[in-house]
PDB file of C-alpha atoms and ligand atoms in Angstrom:
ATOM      1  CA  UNK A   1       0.000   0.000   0.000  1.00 39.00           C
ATOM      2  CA  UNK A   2       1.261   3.313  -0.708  1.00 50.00           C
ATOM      3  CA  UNK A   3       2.527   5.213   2.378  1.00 58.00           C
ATOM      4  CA  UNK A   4       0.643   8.465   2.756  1.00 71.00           C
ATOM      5  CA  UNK A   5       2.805  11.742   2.975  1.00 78.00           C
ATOM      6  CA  UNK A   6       0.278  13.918   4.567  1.00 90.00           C
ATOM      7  CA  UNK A   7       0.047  14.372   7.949  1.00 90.00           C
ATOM      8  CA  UNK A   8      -3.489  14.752   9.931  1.00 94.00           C
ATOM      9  CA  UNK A   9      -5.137  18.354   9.495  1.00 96.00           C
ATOM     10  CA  UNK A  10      -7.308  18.869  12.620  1.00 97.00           C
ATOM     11  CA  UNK A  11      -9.829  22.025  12.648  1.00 97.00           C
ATOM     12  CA  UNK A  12     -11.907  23.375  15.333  1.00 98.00           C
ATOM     13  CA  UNK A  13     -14.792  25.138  14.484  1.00 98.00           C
ATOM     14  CA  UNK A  14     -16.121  27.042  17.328  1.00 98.00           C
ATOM     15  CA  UNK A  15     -19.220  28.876  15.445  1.00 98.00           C
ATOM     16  CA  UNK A  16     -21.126  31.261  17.517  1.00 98.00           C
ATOM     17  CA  UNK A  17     -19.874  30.027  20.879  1.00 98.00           C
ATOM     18  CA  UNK A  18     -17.797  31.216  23.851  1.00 98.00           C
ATOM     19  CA  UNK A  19     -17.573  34.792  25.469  1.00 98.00           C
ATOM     20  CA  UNK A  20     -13.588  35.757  25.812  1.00 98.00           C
ATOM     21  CA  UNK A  21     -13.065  34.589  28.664  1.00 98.00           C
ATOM     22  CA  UNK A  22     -14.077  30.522  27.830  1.00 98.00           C
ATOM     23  CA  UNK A  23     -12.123  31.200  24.702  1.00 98.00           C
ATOM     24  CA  UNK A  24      -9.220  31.622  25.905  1.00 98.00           C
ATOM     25  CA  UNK A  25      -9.219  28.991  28.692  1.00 97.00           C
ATOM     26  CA  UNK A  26     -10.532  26.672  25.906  1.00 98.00           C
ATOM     27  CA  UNK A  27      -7.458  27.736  23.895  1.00 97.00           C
ATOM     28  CA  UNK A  28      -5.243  27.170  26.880  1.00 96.00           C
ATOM     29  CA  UNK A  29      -6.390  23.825  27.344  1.00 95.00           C
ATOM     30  CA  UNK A  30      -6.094  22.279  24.021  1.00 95.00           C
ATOM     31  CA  UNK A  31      -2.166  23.900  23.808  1.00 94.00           C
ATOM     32  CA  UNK A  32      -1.502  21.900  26.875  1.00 92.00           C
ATOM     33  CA  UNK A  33      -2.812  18.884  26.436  1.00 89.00           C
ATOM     34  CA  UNK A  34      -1.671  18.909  22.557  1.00 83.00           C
ATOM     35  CA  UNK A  35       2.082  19.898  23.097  1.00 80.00           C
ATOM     36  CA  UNK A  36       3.930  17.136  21.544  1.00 75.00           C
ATOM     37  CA  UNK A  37       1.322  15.830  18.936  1.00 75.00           C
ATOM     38  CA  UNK A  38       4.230  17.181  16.212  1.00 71.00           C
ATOM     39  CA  UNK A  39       3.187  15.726  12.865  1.00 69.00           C
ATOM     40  CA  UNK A  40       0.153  17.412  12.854  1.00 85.00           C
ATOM     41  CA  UNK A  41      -1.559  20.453  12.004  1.00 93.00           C
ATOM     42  CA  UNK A  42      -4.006  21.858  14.510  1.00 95.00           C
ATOM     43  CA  UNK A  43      -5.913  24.955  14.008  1.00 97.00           C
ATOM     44  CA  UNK A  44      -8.299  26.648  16.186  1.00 98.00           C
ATOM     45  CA  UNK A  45     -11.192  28.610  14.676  1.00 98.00           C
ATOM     46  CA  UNK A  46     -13.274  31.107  16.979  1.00 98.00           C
ATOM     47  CA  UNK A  47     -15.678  33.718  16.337  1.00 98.00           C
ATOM     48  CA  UNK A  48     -13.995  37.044  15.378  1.00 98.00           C
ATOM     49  CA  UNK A  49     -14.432  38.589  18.737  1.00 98.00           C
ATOM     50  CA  UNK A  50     -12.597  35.904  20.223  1.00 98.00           C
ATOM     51  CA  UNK A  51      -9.704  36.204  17.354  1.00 98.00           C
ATOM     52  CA  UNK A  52      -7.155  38.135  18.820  1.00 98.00           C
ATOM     53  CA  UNK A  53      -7.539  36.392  22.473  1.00 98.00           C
ATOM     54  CA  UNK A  54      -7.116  33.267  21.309  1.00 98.00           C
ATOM     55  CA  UNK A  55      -3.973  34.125  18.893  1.00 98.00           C
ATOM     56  CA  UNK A  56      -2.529  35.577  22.482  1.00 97.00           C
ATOM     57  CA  UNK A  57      -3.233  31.869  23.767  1.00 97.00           C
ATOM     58  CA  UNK A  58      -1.939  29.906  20.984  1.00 96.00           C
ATOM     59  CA  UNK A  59       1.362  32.248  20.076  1.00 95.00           C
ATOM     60  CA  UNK A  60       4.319  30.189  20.443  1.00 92.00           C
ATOM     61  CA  UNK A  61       2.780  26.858  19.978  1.00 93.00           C
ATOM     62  CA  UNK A  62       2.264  24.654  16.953  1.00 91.00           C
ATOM     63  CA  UNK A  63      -1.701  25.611  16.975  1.00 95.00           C
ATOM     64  CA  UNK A  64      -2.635  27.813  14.421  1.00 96.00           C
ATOM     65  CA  UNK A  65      -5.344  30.678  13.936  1.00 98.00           C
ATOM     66  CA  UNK A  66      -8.555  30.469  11.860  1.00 98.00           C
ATOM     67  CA  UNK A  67     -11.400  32.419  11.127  1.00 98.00           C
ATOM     68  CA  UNK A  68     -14.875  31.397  10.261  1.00 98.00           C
ATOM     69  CA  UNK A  69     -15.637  34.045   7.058  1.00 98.00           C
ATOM     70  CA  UNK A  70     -14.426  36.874   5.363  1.00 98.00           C
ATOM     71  CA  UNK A  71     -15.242  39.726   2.425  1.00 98.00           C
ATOM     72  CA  UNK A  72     -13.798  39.791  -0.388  1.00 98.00           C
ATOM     73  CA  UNK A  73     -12.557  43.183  -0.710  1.00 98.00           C
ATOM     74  CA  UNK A  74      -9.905  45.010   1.641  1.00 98.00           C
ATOM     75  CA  UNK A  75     -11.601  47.812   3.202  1.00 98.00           C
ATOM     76  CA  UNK A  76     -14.199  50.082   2.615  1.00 98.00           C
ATOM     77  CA  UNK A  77     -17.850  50.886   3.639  1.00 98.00           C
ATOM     78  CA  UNK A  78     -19.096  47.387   3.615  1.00 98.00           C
ATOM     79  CA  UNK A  79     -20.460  47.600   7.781  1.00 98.00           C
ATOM     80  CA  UNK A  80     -20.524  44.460   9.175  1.00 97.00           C
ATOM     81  CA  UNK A  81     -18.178  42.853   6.898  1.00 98.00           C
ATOM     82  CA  UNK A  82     -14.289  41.495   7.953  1.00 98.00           C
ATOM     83  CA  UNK A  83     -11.181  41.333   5.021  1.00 98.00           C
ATOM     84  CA  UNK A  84      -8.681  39.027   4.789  1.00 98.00           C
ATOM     85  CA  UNK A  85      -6.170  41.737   5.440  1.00 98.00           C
ATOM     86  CA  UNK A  86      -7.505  42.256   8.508  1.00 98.00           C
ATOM     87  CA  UNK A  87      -7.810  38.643   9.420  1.00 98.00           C
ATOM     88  CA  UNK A  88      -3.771  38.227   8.446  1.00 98.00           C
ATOM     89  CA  UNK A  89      -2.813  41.038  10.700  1.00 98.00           C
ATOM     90  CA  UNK A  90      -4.981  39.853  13.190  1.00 98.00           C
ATOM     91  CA  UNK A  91      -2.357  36.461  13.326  1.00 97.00           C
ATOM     92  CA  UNK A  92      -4.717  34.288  11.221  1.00 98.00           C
ATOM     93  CA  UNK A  93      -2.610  31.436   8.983  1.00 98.00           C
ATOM     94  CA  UNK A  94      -6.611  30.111   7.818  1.00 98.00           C
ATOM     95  CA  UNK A  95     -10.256  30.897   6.547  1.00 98.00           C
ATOM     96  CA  UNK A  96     -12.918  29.080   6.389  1.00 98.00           C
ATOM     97  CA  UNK A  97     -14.686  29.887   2.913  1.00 98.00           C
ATOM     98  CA  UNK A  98     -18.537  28.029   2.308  1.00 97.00           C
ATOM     99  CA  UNK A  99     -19.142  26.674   5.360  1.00 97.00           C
ATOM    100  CA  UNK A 100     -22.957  25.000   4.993  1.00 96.00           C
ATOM    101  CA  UNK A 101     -24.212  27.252   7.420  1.00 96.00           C
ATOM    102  CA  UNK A 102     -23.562  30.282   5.692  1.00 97.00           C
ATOM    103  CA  UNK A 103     -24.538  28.811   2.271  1.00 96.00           C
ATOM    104  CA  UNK A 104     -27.935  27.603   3.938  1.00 94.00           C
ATOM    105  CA  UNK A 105     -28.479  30.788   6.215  1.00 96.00           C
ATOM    106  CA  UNK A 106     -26.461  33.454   4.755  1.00 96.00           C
ATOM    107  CA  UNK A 107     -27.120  33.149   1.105  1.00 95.00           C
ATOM    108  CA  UNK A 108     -23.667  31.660  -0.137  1.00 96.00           C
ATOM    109  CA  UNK A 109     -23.225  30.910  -3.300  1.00 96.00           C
ATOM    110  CA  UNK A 110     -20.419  28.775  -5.087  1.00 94.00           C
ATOM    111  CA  UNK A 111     -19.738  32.382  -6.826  1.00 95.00           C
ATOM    112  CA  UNK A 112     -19.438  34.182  -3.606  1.00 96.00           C
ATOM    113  CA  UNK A 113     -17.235  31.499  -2.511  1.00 96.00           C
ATOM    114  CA  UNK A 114     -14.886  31.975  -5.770  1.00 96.00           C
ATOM    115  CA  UNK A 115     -14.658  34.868  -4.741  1.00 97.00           C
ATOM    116  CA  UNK A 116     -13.577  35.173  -1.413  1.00 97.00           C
ATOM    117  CA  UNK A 117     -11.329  31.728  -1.487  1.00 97.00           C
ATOM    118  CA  UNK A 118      -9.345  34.632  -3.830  1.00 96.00           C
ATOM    119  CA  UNK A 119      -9.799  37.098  -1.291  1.00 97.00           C
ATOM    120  CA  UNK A 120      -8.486  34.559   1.387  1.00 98.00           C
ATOM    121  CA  UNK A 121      -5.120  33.601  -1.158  1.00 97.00           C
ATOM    122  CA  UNK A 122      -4.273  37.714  -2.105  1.00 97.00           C
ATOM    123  CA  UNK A 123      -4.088  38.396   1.756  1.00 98.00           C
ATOM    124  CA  UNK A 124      -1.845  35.270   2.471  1.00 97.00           C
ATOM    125  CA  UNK A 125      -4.378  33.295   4.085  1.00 98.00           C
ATOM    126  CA  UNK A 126      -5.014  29.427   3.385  1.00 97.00           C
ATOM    127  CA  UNK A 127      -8.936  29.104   2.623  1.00 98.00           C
ATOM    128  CA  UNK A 128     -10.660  26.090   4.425  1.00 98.00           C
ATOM    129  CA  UNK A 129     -13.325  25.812   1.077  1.00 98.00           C
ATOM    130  CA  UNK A 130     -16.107  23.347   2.610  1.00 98.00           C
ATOM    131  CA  UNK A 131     -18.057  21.433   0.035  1.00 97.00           C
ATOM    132  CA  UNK A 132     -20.755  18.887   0.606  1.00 97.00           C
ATOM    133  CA  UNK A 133     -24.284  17.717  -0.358  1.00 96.00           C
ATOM    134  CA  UNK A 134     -27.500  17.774   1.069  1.00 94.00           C
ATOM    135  CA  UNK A 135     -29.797  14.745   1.941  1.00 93.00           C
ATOM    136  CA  UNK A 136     -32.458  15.283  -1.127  1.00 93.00           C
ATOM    137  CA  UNK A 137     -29.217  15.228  -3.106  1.00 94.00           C
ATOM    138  CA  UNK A 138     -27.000  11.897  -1.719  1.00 93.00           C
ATOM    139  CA  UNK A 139     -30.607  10.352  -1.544  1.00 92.00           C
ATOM    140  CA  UNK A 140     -31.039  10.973  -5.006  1.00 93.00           C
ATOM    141  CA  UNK A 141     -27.846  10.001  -6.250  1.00 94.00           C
ATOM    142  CA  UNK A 142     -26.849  13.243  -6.788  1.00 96.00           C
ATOM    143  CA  UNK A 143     -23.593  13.417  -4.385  1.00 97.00           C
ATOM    144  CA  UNK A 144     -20.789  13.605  -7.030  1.00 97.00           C
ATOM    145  CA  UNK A 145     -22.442  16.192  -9.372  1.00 97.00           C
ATOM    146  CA  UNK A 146     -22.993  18.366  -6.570  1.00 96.00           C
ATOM    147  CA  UNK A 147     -19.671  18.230  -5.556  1.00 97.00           C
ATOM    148  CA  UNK A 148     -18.064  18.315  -8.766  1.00 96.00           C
ATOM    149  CA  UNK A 149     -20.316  21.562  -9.344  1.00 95.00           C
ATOM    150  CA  UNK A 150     -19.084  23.110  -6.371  1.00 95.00           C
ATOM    151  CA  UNK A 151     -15.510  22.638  -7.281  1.00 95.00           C
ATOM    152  CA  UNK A 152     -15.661  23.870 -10.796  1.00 93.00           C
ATOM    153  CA  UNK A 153     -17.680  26.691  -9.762  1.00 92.00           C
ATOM    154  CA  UNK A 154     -16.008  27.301  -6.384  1.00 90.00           C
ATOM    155  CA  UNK A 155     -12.548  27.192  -7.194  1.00 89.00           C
ATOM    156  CA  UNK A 156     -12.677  27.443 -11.043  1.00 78.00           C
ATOM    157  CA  UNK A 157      -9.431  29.254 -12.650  1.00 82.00           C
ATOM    158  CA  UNK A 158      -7.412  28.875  -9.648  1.00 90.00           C
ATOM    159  CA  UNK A 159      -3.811  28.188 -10.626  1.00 91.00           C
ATOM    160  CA  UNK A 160      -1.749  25.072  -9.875  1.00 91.00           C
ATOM    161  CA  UNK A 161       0.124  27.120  -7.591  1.00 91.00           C
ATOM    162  CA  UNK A 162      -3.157  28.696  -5.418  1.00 93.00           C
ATOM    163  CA  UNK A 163      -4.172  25.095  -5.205  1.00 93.00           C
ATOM    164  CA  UNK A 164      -1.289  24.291  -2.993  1.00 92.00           C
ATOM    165  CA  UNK A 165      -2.786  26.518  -0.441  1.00 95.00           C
ATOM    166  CA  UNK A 166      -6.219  25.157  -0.822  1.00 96.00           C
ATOM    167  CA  UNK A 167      -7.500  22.877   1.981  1.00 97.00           C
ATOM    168  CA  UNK A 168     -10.966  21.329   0.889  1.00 98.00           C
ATOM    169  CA  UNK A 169     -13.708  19.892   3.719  1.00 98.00           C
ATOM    170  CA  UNK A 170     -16.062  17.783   2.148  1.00 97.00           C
ATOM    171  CA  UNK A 171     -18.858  18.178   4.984  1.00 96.00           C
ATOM    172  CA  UNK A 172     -22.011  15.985   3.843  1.00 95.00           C
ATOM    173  CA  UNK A 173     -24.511  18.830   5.263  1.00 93.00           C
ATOM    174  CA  UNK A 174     -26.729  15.886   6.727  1.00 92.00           C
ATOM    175  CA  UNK A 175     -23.974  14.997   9.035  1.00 91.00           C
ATOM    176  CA  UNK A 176     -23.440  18.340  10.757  1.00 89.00           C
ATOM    177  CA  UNK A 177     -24.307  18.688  13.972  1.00 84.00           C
ATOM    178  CA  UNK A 178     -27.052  16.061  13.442  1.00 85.00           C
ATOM    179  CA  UNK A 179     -24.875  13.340  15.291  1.00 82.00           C
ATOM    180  CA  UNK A 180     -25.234  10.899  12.452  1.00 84.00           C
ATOM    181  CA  UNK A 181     -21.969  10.612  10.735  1.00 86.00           C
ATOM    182  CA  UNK A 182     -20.770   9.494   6.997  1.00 89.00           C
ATOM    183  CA  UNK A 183     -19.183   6.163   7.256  1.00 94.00           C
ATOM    184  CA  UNK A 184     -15.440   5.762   6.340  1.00 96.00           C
ATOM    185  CA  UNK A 185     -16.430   4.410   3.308  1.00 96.00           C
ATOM    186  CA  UNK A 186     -18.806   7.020   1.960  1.00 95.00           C
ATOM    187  CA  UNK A 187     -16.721   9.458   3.008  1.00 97.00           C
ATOM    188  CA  UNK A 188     -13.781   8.081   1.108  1.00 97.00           C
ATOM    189  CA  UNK A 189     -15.963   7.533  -1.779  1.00 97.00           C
ATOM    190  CA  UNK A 190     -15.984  11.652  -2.407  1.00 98.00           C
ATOM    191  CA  UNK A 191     -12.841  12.300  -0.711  1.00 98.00           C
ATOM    192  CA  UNK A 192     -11.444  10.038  -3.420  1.00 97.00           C
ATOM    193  CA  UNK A 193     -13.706  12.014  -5.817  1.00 98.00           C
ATOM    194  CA  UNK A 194     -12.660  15.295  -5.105  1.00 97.00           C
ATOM    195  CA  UNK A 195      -8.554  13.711  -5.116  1.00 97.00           C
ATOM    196  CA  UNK A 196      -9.411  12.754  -8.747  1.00 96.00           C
ATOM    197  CA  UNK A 197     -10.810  15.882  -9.999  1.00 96.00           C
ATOM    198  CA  UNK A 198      -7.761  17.742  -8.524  1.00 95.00           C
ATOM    199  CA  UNK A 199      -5.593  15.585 -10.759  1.00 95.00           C
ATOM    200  CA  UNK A 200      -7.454  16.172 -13.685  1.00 94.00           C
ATOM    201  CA  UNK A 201      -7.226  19.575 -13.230  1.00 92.00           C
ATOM    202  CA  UNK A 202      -3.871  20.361 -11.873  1.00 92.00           C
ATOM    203  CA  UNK A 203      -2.100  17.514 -12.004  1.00 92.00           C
ATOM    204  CA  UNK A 204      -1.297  14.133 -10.149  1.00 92.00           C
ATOM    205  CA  UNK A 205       1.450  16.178  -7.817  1.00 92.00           C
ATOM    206  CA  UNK A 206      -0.905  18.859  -6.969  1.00 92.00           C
ATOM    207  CA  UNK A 207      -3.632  16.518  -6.307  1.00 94.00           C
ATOM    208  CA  UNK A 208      -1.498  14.087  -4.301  1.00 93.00           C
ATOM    209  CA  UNK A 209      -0.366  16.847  -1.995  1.00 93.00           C
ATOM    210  CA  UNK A 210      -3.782  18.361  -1.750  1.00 95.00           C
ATOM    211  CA  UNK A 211      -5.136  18.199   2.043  1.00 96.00           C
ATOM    212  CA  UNK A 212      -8.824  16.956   1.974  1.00 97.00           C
ATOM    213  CA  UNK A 213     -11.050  17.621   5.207  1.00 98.00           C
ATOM    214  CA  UNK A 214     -13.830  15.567   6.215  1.00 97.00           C
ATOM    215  CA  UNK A 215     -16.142  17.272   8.925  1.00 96.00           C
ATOM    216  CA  UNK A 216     -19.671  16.617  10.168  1.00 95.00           C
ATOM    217  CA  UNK A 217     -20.128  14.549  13.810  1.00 93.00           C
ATOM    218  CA  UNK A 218     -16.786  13.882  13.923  1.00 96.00           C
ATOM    219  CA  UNK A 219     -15.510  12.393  17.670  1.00 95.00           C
ATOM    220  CA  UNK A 220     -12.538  10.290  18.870  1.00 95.00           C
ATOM    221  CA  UNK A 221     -14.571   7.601  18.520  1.00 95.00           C
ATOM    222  CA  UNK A 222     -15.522   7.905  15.092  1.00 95.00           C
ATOM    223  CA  UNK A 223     -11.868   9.545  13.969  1.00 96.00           C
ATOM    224  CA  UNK A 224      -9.673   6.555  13.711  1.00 96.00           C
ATOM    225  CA  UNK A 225     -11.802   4.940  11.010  1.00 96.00           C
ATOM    226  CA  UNK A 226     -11.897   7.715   9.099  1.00 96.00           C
ATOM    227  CA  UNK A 227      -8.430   8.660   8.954  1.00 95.00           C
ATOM    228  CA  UNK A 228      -7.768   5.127   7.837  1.00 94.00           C
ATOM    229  CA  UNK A 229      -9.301   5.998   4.455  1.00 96.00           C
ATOM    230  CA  UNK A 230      -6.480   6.619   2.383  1.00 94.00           C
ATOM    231  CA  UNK A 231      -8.105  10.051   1.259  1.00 96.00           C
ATOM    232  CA  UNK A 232      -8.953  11.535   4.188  1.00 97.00           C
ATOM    233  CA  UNK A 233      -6.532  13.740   5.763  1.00 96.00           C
ATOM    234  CA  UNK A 234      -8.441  15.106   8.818  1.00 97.00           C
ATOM    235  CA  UNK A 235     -11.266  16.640  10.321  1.00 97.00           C
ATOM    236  CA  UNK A 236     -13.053  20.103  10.569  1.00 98.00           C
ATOM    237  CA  UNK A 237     -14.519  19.558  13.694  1.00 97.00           C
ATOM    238  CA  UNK A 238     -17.602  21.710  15.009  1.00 97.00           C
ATOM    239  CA  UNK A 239     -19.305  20.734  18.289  1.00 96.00           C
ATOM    240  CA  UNK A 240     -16.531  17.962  19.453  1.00 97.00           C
ATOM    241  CA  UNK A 241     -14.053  21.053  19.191  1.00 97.00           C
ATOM    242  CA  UNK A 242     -15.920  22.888  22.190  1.00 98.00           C
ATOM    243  CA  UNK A 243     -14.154  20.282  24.343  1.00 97.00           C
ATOM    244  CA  UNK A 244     -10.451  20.436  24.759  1.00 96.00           C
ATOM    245  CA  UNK A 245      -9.977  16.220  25.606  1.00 95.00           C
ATOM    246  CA  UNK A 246     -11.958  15.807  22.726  1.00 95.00           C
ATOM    247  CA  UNK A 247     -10.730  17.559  20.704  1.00 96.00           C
ATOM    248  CA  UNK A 248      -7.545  16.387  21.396  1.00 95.00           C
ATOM    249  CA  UNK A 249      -8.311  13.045  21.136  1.00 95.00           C
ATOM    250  CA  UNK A 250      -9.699  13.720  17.689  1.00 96.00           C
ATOM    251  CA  UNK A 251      -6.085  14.938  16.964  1.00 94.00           C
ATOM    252  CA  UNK A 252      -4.481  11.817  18.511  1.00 93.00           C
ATOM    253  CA  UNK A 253      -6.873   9.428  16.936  1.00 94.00           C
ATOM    254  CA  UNK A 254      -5.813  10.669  13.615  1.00 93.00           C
ATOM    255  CA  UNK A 255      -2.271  10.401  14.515  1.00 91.00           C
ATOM    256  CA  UNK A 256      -2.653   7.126  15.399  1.00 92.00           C
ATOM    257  CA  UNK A 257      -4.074   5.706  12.377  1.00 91.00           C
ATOM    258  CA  UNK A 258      -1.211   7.795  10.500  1.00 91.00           C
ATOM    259  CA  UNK A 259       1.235   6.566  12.153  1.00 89.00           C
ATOM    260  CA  UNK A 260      -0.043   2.826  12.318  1.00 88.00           C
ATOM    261  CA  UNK A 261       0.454   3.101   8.229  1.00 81.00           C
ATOM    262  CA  UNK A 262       4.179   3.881   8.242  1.00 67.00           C
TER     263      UNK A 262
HETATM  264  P1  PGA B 301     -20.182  19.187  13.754  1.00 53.11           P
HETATM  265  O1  PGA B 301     -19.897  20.445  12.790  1.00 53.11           O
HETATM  266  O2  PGA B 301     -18.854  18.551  14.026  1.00 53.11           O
HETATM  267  O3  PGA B 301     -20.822  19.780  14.969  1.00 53.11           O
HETATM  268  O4  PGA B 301     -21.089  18.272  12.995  1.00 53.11           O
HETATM  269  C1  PGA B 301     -18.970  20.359  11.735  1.00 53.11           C
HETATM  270  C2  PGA B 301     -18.892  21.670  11.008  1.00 53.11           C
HETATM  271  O5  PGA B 301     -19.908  22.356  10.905  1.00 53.11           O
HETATM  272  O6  PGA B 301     -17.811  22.077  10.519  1.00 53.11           O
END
C-alpha cells in the first residue's frame, strides 16, 4: 500500500460560541494537552471577537489561527463585513470559505465562494473551502455532481500554484451537527472524488499533496476509522471542538491511524 505523505489536518470550528473569557481557557487547554502531537496540524477557529484572544493563547505553539468568514474586498464601507487583510494582521494562517451554514443561512453561493477563497489567497491566508451535499441530493444520487459543481464553480481558474494553499472539507450537510456521521467508506468515496478531480485539473502532484477535510459529527470515537481511508486527511470539527480532551483526542486518533500506516 502506498505510504501516505500527509500528515493529519485537525480544525476546530467554534461557530457562535464562547464569550472571551471561555475562549481563551478553551485555547489554553487544548495547547496543553496537545504539546507534543508534532506531525500534525491543529488549528483553532473562533468567532472574530474571540480572534485576537485566542492568537494571544496559541502564540508560540504549533496551533494555528482560523477564522470562520471573510469579504472579499480590503476595506471600505461594507459595515458588518471582515477582510482578509484584517484577518492576516490579526495572526490568522486560515479561513474558512462556504461553510454550509452560511450557504444555507447566509445566502452563499459557489460564486461568492470563488470569490472570497481569492480574497483569502491575495491576503496570504489558506482558505478552508467546505463542500458537501444535502440529503435530497445523496438520496437521489446526486452526491458527485454536486460536488463536482461546487468545485468547478467554487474554485474554477485557480492556478496550480493557489491550489497548494487550498484545503478542501467535504462536509455531507446531513452529518453536521445532526450526530449521524458518513461512514469511512462514503466518506472516502468523495474524498477520493474530489482527489481525482484535482488531478485532472492540476495535475497528479498537486492533487497528491492536496489536504482533503472531512467534517460533520466527527468524535474520537468515530476519527480513527476515518483517517484510515487513504483520502482523508483530517477533520473540521464543530461541536466535538468545544471540548479540549476531545478535541484532542480527535487529533491523537488521527495520529494514530497515521502513524499505524508507516
Ligand atoms: P459538527 O460540525 O462537528 O458539529 O457536525 C462540523 C462543522 O460544521 O464544521
Amino acid at each position: 500500500m502506498a505510504v501516505r505523505t500527509r500528515a493529519p489536518f485537525v480544525a476546530g470550528n467554534w461557530k457562535m460560541h464562547l464569550k472571551l473569557a471561555e475562549a481563551a481557557e478553551l485555547a489554553r487547554k487544548i495547547v496543553e494537552a496537545g504539546s507534543g502531537l508534532q506531525a500534525s496540524t491543529v488549528v483553532l477557529i473562533p468567532p472574530f471577537t474571540a480572534l485576537a484572544t485566542v492568537g494571544g493563547a496559541v502564540a508560540g505553539s504549533e496551533v494555528r489561527l482560523g477564522a470562520q468568514d471573510l469579504y472579499w474586498e480590503d476595506q471600505g464601507a461594507f459595515t458588518g463585513e471582515v477582510s482578509g487583510p484584517m484577518l492576516e494582521d490579526t495572526g490568522c494562517s486560515y479561513v474558512l470559505v462556504g461553510h454550509s451554514e452560511r450557504r444555507q443561512l447566509f445566502g452563499e453561493t459557489d460564486e461568492t465562494v470563488a470569490r472570497k477563497a481569492r480574497a483569502a489567497l491575495k491576503a496570504g491566508l489558506s482558505p478552508i473551502v467546505c463542500v458537501g451535499e444535502v440529503l435530497a441530493e445523496r438520496d437521489g444520487g446526486r452526491t458527485l455532481e454536486r460536488i463536482d459543481d461546487q468545485l468547478a464553480r467554487g474554485l474554477g481558474g485557480f492556478s496550480r500554484e493557489d491550489m497548494g494553499r487550498v484545503v478542501i472539507a467535504y462536509e455531507p450537510v446531513w452529518a453536521i451537527g445532526t450526530g449521524r456521521t458518513a461512514s469511512p467508506g462514503q466518506a472516502e468515496e468523495v474524498h477520493a472524488h474530489i482527489r481525482r478531480r484535482l488531478g485532472e485539473s492540476y495535475g497528479n502532484e498537486a492533487a497528491s499533496c492536496a489536504i482533503i477535510l472531512y467534517g460533520g459529527s466527527v468524535k474520537p470515537a468515530n476519527s480513527y476509522p476515518l483517517f484510515q481511508e487513504k483520502d482523508i486527511d483530517g477533520f473540521l470539527v464543530g461541536g466535538a471542538s468545544l471540548d479540549a480532551d476531545g478535541f484532542v483526542g480527535i487529533v491523537r486518533e488521527a495520529l494514530r491511524a497515521y502513524r499505524e500506516e508507516k
